[in-house]
Amino acid sequence: MSKVTFAVIAATGAATGAAATAALYSLKKETPPPTIATTATGPPRPAPPPALSTAHTPYSVAQKAPVDPSGIFQYGFPGPVADLRPAHSLTSSYDRRTRNPTWVAEHITPQSLSENNADRKHSVFVEDVSIPEMFRAKLKDYFRSGYDRGHQVPAADAKWSQAAMDDTFALSNMCPQVGNGFNRDYWAHFEDFCRRLTKRYPSVRVVTGPLYLPKKEADGKWRVNYEVIGNPPNVAVPTHFYKVIFAEDGVPGGKVALGAFVLPNAVIASNKPLTDFEVPVEVVERASGLEFANKLEQARRKRLCQDTMCSLIVKEYKERQKSFGKNQS
């Protein structure tokens, strides 16, 4: 198709449930402008100059250009810097501006979920000291904020090792999430859905992260509006969250069932079908500025919700506490 338009849910929920408006993302095939690629580095984080070409087109053959904009790099590279965090149970990239992760990737298998070598009571929430202090999310930011410290990779997915579970408790794996009705309910059921996929697929990879989507206001204009918690204000509260799921058949070069979902950071009724939040992966890419499957050939792709049933098994939160521990996500 030369032009396809998709609707992204772009409103927070009211107390009675998840309200929604539509933010349209056009996927018209266009020639992208040239970009400069920079390589993000994890700790230790030296600041090498970016890989920029020094070849410039002279404004005249005989005269050298009178300016050198790239000379600013002699004082350091301004950024943005993506703080990569490779850990036992996850790999993530951190957004210093919002003090939230940009994306967090995990890998779950039937074996990883069957092993039970960790106890949540031995894990504690910690600040990520690998991130410079001035850009770091702080424990005090969440104190009395009204939001949960919402795991992007849940602790229940890392029971195979205490170190792996501990890794999920760094604030660089957290975002402020609405508690009752979302983090402790619908979002938790969604995480359980991802785990249950391992009953059908031997390898499941999940990328999770926040979004900050526009909402149409009374004057007809679209604006991005989100809260910032902390005193002074430090951590942005996402309007939405996404998950991009790669359910692999376990065969090298085999088929991959691909699914993408966008959920509002709001109370969602437990009987809301998960498929109501399904979107093409391109919608998440355009909304986030990220690319998830550009190296996955179309011939290898399957739509997850056509290959398996995308539905939740709703459990009361008290029952989840018995299975996975208090405040699991």
Short mmCIF file of C-alpha atoms in Angstrom, two decimals:
data_model
loop_
_atom_site.label_atom_id
_atom_site.label_comp_id
_atom_site.label_asym_id
_atom_site.label_seq_id
_atom_site.Cartn_x
_atom_site.Cartn_y
_atom_site.Cartn_z
CA MET A 1 0.00 0.00 0.00
CA SER A 2 1.35 3.40 -0.92
CA LYS A 3 -0.41 5.18 1.91
CA VAL A 4 -1.90 3.79 5.09
CA THR A 5 -3.16 5.75 8.03
CA PHE A 6 -3.38 4.21 11.47
CA ALA A 7 -5.04 5.54 14.63
CA VAL A 8 -3.12 5.53 17.89
CA ILE A 9 -4.99 5.70 21.17
CA ALA A 10 -4.04 9.10 22.55
CA ALA A 11 -5.87 9.95 25.74
CA THR A 12 -5.61 9.11 29.39
CA GLY A 13 -8.38 7.23 31.13
CA ALA A 14 -10.99 8.66 33.45
CA ALA A 15 -11.86 7.06 36.76
CA THR A 16 -14.56 5.03 35.07
CA GLY A 17 -12.23 3.49 32.50
CA ALA A 18 -9.90 4.21 29.60
CA ALA A 19 -11.15 7.03 27.38
CA ALA A 20 -9.55 7.49 23.99
CA THR A 21 -9.11 9.94 21.15
CA ALA A 22 -7.28 9.32 17.89
CA ALA A 23 -3.84 10.64 16.94
CA LEU A 24 -3.22 9.90 13.30
CA TYR A 25 0.17 8.77 12.12
CA SER A 26 0.54 8.74 8.34
CA LEU A 27 2.76 5.98 6.96
CA LYS A 28 3.13 7.37 3.48
CA LYS A 29 6.23 6.07 1.73
CA GLU A 30 8.67 8.91 1.60
CA THR A 31 12.36 9.27 1.03
CA PRO A 32 13.80 9.98 4.47
CA PRO A 33 16.19 12.89 4.88
CA PRO A 34 19.83 12.00 5.41
CA THR A 35 20.67 11.36 9.04
CA ILE A 36 23.83 11.16 11.05
CA ALA A 37 24.19 7.94 13.01
CA THR A 38 25.81 8.00 16.40
CA THR A 39 26.68 5.01 18.51
CA ALA A 40 25.33 4.94 22.05
CA THR A 41 27.70 3.68 24.66
CA GLY A 42 27.03 2.11 28.04
CA PRO A 43 29.13 2.44 31.16
CA PRO A 44 31.93 3.35 31.18
CA ARG A 45 30.80 6.23 29.04
CA PRO A 46 33.63 8.08 27.33
CA ALA A 47 32.62 10.96 25.12
CA PRO A 48 34.19 10.34 21.74
CA PRO A 49 33.28 12.73 18.93
CA PRO A 50 30.51 11.43 16.67
CA ALA A 51 31.32 9.83 13.35
CA LEU A 52 30.82 12.93 11.25
CA SER A 53 32.19 13.40 7.80
CA THR A 54 34.79 16.14 7.51
CA ALA A 55 34.24 16.41 3.77
CA HIS A 56 32.27 19.59 3.04
CA THR A 57 31.12 20.96 -0.25
CA PRO A 58 32.98 24.27 -0.64
CA TYR A 59 30.82 27.29 -1.38
CA SER A 60 33.34 28.16 -4.05
CA VAL A 61 36.17 26.26 -5.65
CA ALA A 62 38.83 28.80 -4.79
CA GLN A 63 37.68 29.87 -1.34
CA LYS A 64 37.60 27.93 1.93
CA ALA A 65 34.39 28.02 3.94
CA PRO A 66 34.64 30.80 6.56
CA VAL A 67 32.94 28.73 9.30
CA ASP A 68 33.35 25.34 10.97
CA PRO A 69 30.13 24.41 12.84
CA SER A 70 31.54 21.03 13.85
CA GLY A 71 34.29 22.80 15.76
CA ILE A 72 31.93 22.75 18.75
CA PHE A 73 32.97 19.12 19.28
CA GLN A 74 36.34 20.28 20.64
CA TYR A 75 34.38 21.11 23.82
CA GLY A 76 32.46 17.86 23.88
CA PHE A 77 29.54 16.21 22.09
CA PRO A 78 26.22 17.78 23.23
CA GLY A 79 24.18 14.62 22.73
CA PRO A 80 21.69 13.13 22.99
CA VAL A 81 23.43 10.29 24.78
CA ALA A 82 21.66 6.95 25.11
CA ASP A 83 22.80 5.28 28.32
CA LEU A 84 22.87 1.60 27.39
CA ARG A 85 22.48 -0.84 30.24
CA PRO A 86 23.26 -4.49 29.52
CA ALA A 87 22.19 -6.50 32.58
CA HIS A 88 21.43 -10.13 33.44
CA SER A 89 17.71 -9.94 32.72
CA LEU A 90 17.42 -6.95 30.40
CA THR A 91 19.07 -4.52 28.03
CA SER A 92 17.87 -0.94 28.08
CA SER A 93 18.41 2.54 26.76
CA TYR A 94 17.82 5.50 29.05
CA ASP A 95 16.37 8.91 28.18
CA ARG A 96 18.18 11.55 30.22
CA ARG A 97 15.58 14.19 29.38
CA THR A 98 12.54 12.37 30.78
CA ARG A 99 14.46 10.29 33.38
CA ASN A 100 12.69 7.23 32.02
CA PRO A 101 13.95 4.38 29.86
CA THR A 102 13.45 4.85 26.14
CA TRP A 103 13.14 1.08 25.69
CA VAL A 104 13.83 -2.03 27.71
CA ALA A 105 14.31 -5.41 26.02
CA GLU A 106 13.92 -8.82 27.64
CA HIS A 107 14.01 -12.46 26.55
CA ILE A 108 11.81 -15.09 28.16
CA THR A 109 11.75 -18.82 27.50
CA PRO A 110 9.98 -21.82 29.04
CA GLN A 111 13.21 -22.64 30.88
CA SER A 112 13.78 -19.13 32.25
CA LEU A 113 10.24 -19.05 33.63
CA SER A 114 10.42 -22.56 35.10
CA GLU A 115 13.44 -21.84 37.28
CA ASN A 116 12.71 -20.31 40.67
CA ASN A 117 16.01 -19.19 42.17
CA ALA A 118 15.06 -15.70 43.37
CA ASP A 119 12.83 -14.14 45.99
CA ARG A 120 11.39 -10.69 45.52
CA LYS A 121 11.72 -9.89 49.22
CA HIS A 122 15.51 -9.82 48.76
CA SER A 123 15.29 -7.16 46.02
CA VAL A 124 15.06 -3.42 46.69
CA PHE A 125 14.42 -0.40 44.48
CA VAL A 126 17.67 1.43 43.74
CA GLU A 127 18.82 4.43 41.78
CA ASP A 128 20.93 3.61 38.74
CA VAL A 129 24.34 5.01 39.68
CA SER A 130 25.70 4.32 36.18
CA ILE A 131 23.69 7.34 35.02
CA PRO A 132 25.13 10.79 35.81
CA GLU A 133 23.55 12.13 38.98
CA MET A 134 21.97 15.19 37.37
CA PHE A 135 20.06 12.99 34.89
CA ARG A 136 19.14 10.21 37.29
CA ALA A 137 15.64 9.26 38.49
CA LYS A 138 15.62 9.40 42.30
CA LEU A 139 13.78 7.31 44.86
CA LYS A 140 12.48 10.53 46.43
CA ASP A 141 10.87 11.50 43.11
CA TYR A 142 8.33 8.71 43.54
CA PHE A 143 7.70 9.33 47.23
CA ARG A 144 4.04 10.34 47.69
CA SER A 145 3.78 11.02 43.97
CA GLY A 146 0.63 8.96 43.59
CA TYR A 147 2.32 6.72 41.01
CA ASP A 148 3.79 3.23 41.21
CA ARG A 149 7.39 2.53 40.32
CA GLY A 150 6.29 0.54 37.30
CA HIS A 151 8.67 -2.16 36.09
CA GLN A 152 9.17 -2.22 32.33
CA VAL A 153 10.71 -5.69 32.58
CA PRO A 154 8.73 -7.33 35.40
CA ALA A 155 10.47 -9.04 38.28
CA ALA A 156 8.39 -12.16 37.68
CA ASP A 157 10.23 -12.67 34.38
CA ALA A 158 13.60 -12.89 36.17
CA LYS A 159 13.04 -15.56 38.81
CA TRP A 160 15.83 -17.67 37.33
CA SER A 161 18.48 -15.71 39.27
CA GLN A 162 18.52 -13.35 42.25
CA ALA A 163 20.96 -11.11 40.39
CA ALA A 164 18.63 -11.10 37.39
CA MET A 165 15.68 -10.13 39.57
CA ASP A 166 17.71 -7.46 41.35
CA ASP A 167 18.52 -5.92 37.96
CA THR A 168 14.83 -5.25 37.35
CA PHE A 169 14.63 -3.01 40.44
CA ALA A 170 16.88 -0.22 39.18
CA LEU A 171 14.93 2.98 38.52
CA SER A 172 16.25 2.95 34.96
CA ASN A 173 13.81 0.03 34.48
CA MET A 174 10.93 2.06 35.99
CA CYS A 175 8.37 4.57 34.83
CA PRO A 176 5.65 6.29 36.86
CA GLN A 177 2.50 4.22 36.33
CA VAL A 178 -1.06 4.55 37.56
CA GLY A 179 -1.36 1.92 40.29
CA ASN A 180 -4.85 0.56 40.87
CA GLY A 181 -6.57 -0.24 37.60
CA PHE A 182 -3.37 -0.28 35.55
CA ASN A 183 0.03 -1.32 36.93
CA ARG A 184 -1.50 -3.62 39.53
CA ASP A 185 -4.28 -4.81 37.25
CA TYR A 186 -4.52 -4.56 33.45
CA TRP A 187 -0.78 -4.06 32.87
CA ALA A 188 -0.04 -6.99 35.18
CA HIS A 189 -2.44 -9.19 33.20
CA PHE A 190 -0.68 -8.06 30.01
CA GLU A 191 2.69 -9.10 31.46
CA ASP A 192 1.16 -12.47 32.29
CA PHE A 193 -0.02 -12.76 28.68
CA CYS A 194 3.59 -12.32 27.51
CA ARG A 195 4.73 -15.10 29.84
CA ARG A 196 1.97 -17.42 28.64
CA LEU A 197 3.21 -17.02 25.08
CA THR A 198 6.12 -19.30 26.01
CA LYS A 199 3.65 -22.20 26.12
CA ARG A 200 3.34 -21.86 22.35
CA TYR A 201 6.64 -20.25 21.36
CA PRO A 202 10.05 -21.46 22.62
CA SER A 203 11.52 -17.96 22.55
CA VAL A 204 9.75 -14.66 23.24
CA ARG A 205 11.41 -11.25 23.09
CA VAL A 206 9.61 -8.18 24.40
CA VAL A 207 10.53 -4.50 24.07
CA THR A 208 8.68 -2.19 26.45
CA GLY A 209 8.75 1.54 26.94
CA PRO A 210 6.92 4.83 27.49
CA LEU A 211 5.23 7.13 25.03
CA TYR A 212 4.23 10.78 25.26
CA LEU A 213 1.34 11.14 22.84
CA PRO A 214 -0.68 14.20 21.83
CA LYS A 215 -4.27 14.77 22.84
CA LYS A 216 -6.78 16.87 20.95
CA GLU A 217 -7.92 19.74 23.11
CA ALA A 218 -11.02 21.93 23.12
CA ASP A 219 -9.54 24.43 20.64
CA GLY A 220 -9.06 21.62 18.12
CA LYS A 221 -5.28 21.60 18.41
CA TRP A 222 -3.15 18.60 19.39
CA ARG A 223 -0.79 19.01 22.33
CA VAL A 224 1.51 16.76 24.33
CA ASN A 225 0.78 17.25 28.01
CA TYR A 226 2.27 15.16 30.80
CA GLU A 227 2.97 15.49 34.50
CA VAL A 228 6.47 15.62 35.98
CA ILE A 229 6.99 14.21 39.48
CA GLY A 230 9.63 15.02 42.07
CA ASN A 231 10.59 18.13 43.99
CA PRO A 232 12.09 19.79 42.06
CA PRO A 233 10.25 18.21 39.08
CA ASN A 234 12.43 15.45 37.67
CA VAL A 235 10.67 12.38 36.22
CA ALA A 236 8.15 12.61 33.38
CA VAL A 237 4.90 10.64 33.65
CA PRO A 238 4.26 8.88 30.32
CA THR A 239 0.83 9.21 28.76
CA HIS A 240 1.07 5.71 27.27
CA PHE A 241 3.17 2.54 27.21
CA TYR A 242 4.01 0.18 24.39
CA LYS A 243 5.10 -3.40 24.05
CA VAL A 244 6.51 -4.88 20.86
CA ILE A 245 6.54 -8.67 21.00
CA PHE A 246 8.66 -11.04 18.91
CA ALA A 247 7.40 -14.61 19.36
CA GLU A 248 9.99 -16.86 17.68
CA ASP A 249 9.41 -20.40 16.44
CA GLY A 250 12.88 -21.44 17.61
CA VAL A 251 14.19 -22.28 14.13
CA PRO A 252 17.19 -20.24 12.90
CA GLY A 253 15.82 -17.94 10.21
CA GLY A 254 12.31 -19.14 11.04
CA LYS A 255 9.00 -17.35 11.42
CA VAL A 256 8.42 -14.60 13.96
CA ALA A 257 4.96 -13.68 15.21
CA LEU A 258 5.13 -9.91 15.63
CA GLY A 259 2.72 -7.93 17.80
CA ALA A 260 2.62 -4.31 18.93
CA PHE A 261 0.37 -2.74 21.56
CA VAL A 262 -0.15 0.77 22.92
CA LEU A 263 -1.95 1.23 26.26
CA PRO A 264 -2.86 4.47 28.05
CA ASN A 265 -1.29 5.07 31.45
CA ALA A 266 -4.74 5.06 33.02
CA VAL A 267 -7.36 2.88 34.63
CA ILE A 268 -8.47 0.20 32.16
CA ALA A 269 -11.41 -2.08 32.78
CA SER A 270 -10.35 -5.70 33.16
CA ASN A 271 -12.86 -6.82 30.53
CA LYS A 272 -11.35 -4.58 27.87
CA PRO A 273 -10.10 -6.81 25.01
CA LEU A 274 -6.34 -6.72 24.55
CA THR A 275 -6.85 -6.55 20.79
CA ASP A 276 -8.37 -3.07 21.27
CA PHE A 277 -4.81 -1.90 21.95
CA GLU A 278 -3.14 -3.75 19.07
CA VAL A 279 -1.48 -1.50 16.49
CA PRO A 280 0.89 -2.08 13.56
CA VAL A 281 4.50 -1.97 14.71
CA GLU A 282 5.02 1.03 12.41
CA VAL A 283 2.69 3.07 14.63
CA VAL A 284 4.90 2.49 17.66
CA GLU A 285 7.97 3.29 15.58
CA ARG A 286 6.55 6.61 14.40
CA ALA A 287 5.30 7.55 17.86
CA SER A 288 8.56 6.65 19.61
CA GLY A 289 11.14 7.53 16.96
CA LEU A 290 12.53 3.99 17.27
CA GLU A 291 12.89 1.09 14.85
CA PHE A 292 12.09 -2.42 16.01
CA ALA A 293 11.91 -4.78 13.05
CA ASN A 294 13.68 -3.13 10.13
CA LYS A 295 15.91 -6.20 9.71
CA LEU A 296 13.06 -8.72 9.95
CA GLU A 297 12.13 -9.73 6.41
CA GLN A 298 8.45 -9.61 5.50
CA ALA A 299 8.60 -13.28 4.48
CA ARG A 300 9.45 -14.23 8.08
CA ARG A 301 6.72 -12.16 9.70
CA LYS A 302 3.41 -13.30 11.05
CA ARG A 303 0.84 -11.24 12.90
CA LEU A 304 0.84 -12.37 16.52
CA CYS A 305 -2.89 -11.98 17.09
CA GLN A 306 -3.63 -14.05 13.99
CA ASP A 307 -1.17 -16.75 14.97
CA THR A 308 -2.42 -17.07 18.55
CA MET A 309 -5.26 -15.76 20.69
CA CYS A 310 -4.45 -12.37 22.16
CA SER A 311 -6.50 -12.37 25.34
CA LEU A 312 -5.91 -11.80 29.02
CA ILE A 313 -6.51 -14.07 31.96
CA VAL A 314 -7.76 -11.72 34.63
CA LYS A 315 -6.55 -12.46 38.14
CA GLU A 316 -7.38 -10.45 41.18
CA TYR A 317 -4.33 -8.58 42.43
CA LYS A 318 -4.41 -10.37 45.77
CA GLU A 319 -4.10 -13.66 43.91
CA ARG A 320 -1.13 -12.31 41.96
CA GLN A 321 0.53 -11.36 45.23
CA LYS A 322 0.35 -14.97 46.32
CA SER A 323 2.03 -16.10 43.09
CA PHE A 324 4.63 -13.41 42.45
CA GLY A 325 4.93 -11.24 45.55
CA LYS A 326 3.73 -7.85 46.62
CA ASN A 327 3.54 -5.06 44.03
CA GLN A 328 4.97 -7.29 41.33
CA SER A 329 5.22 -4.75 38.50
#
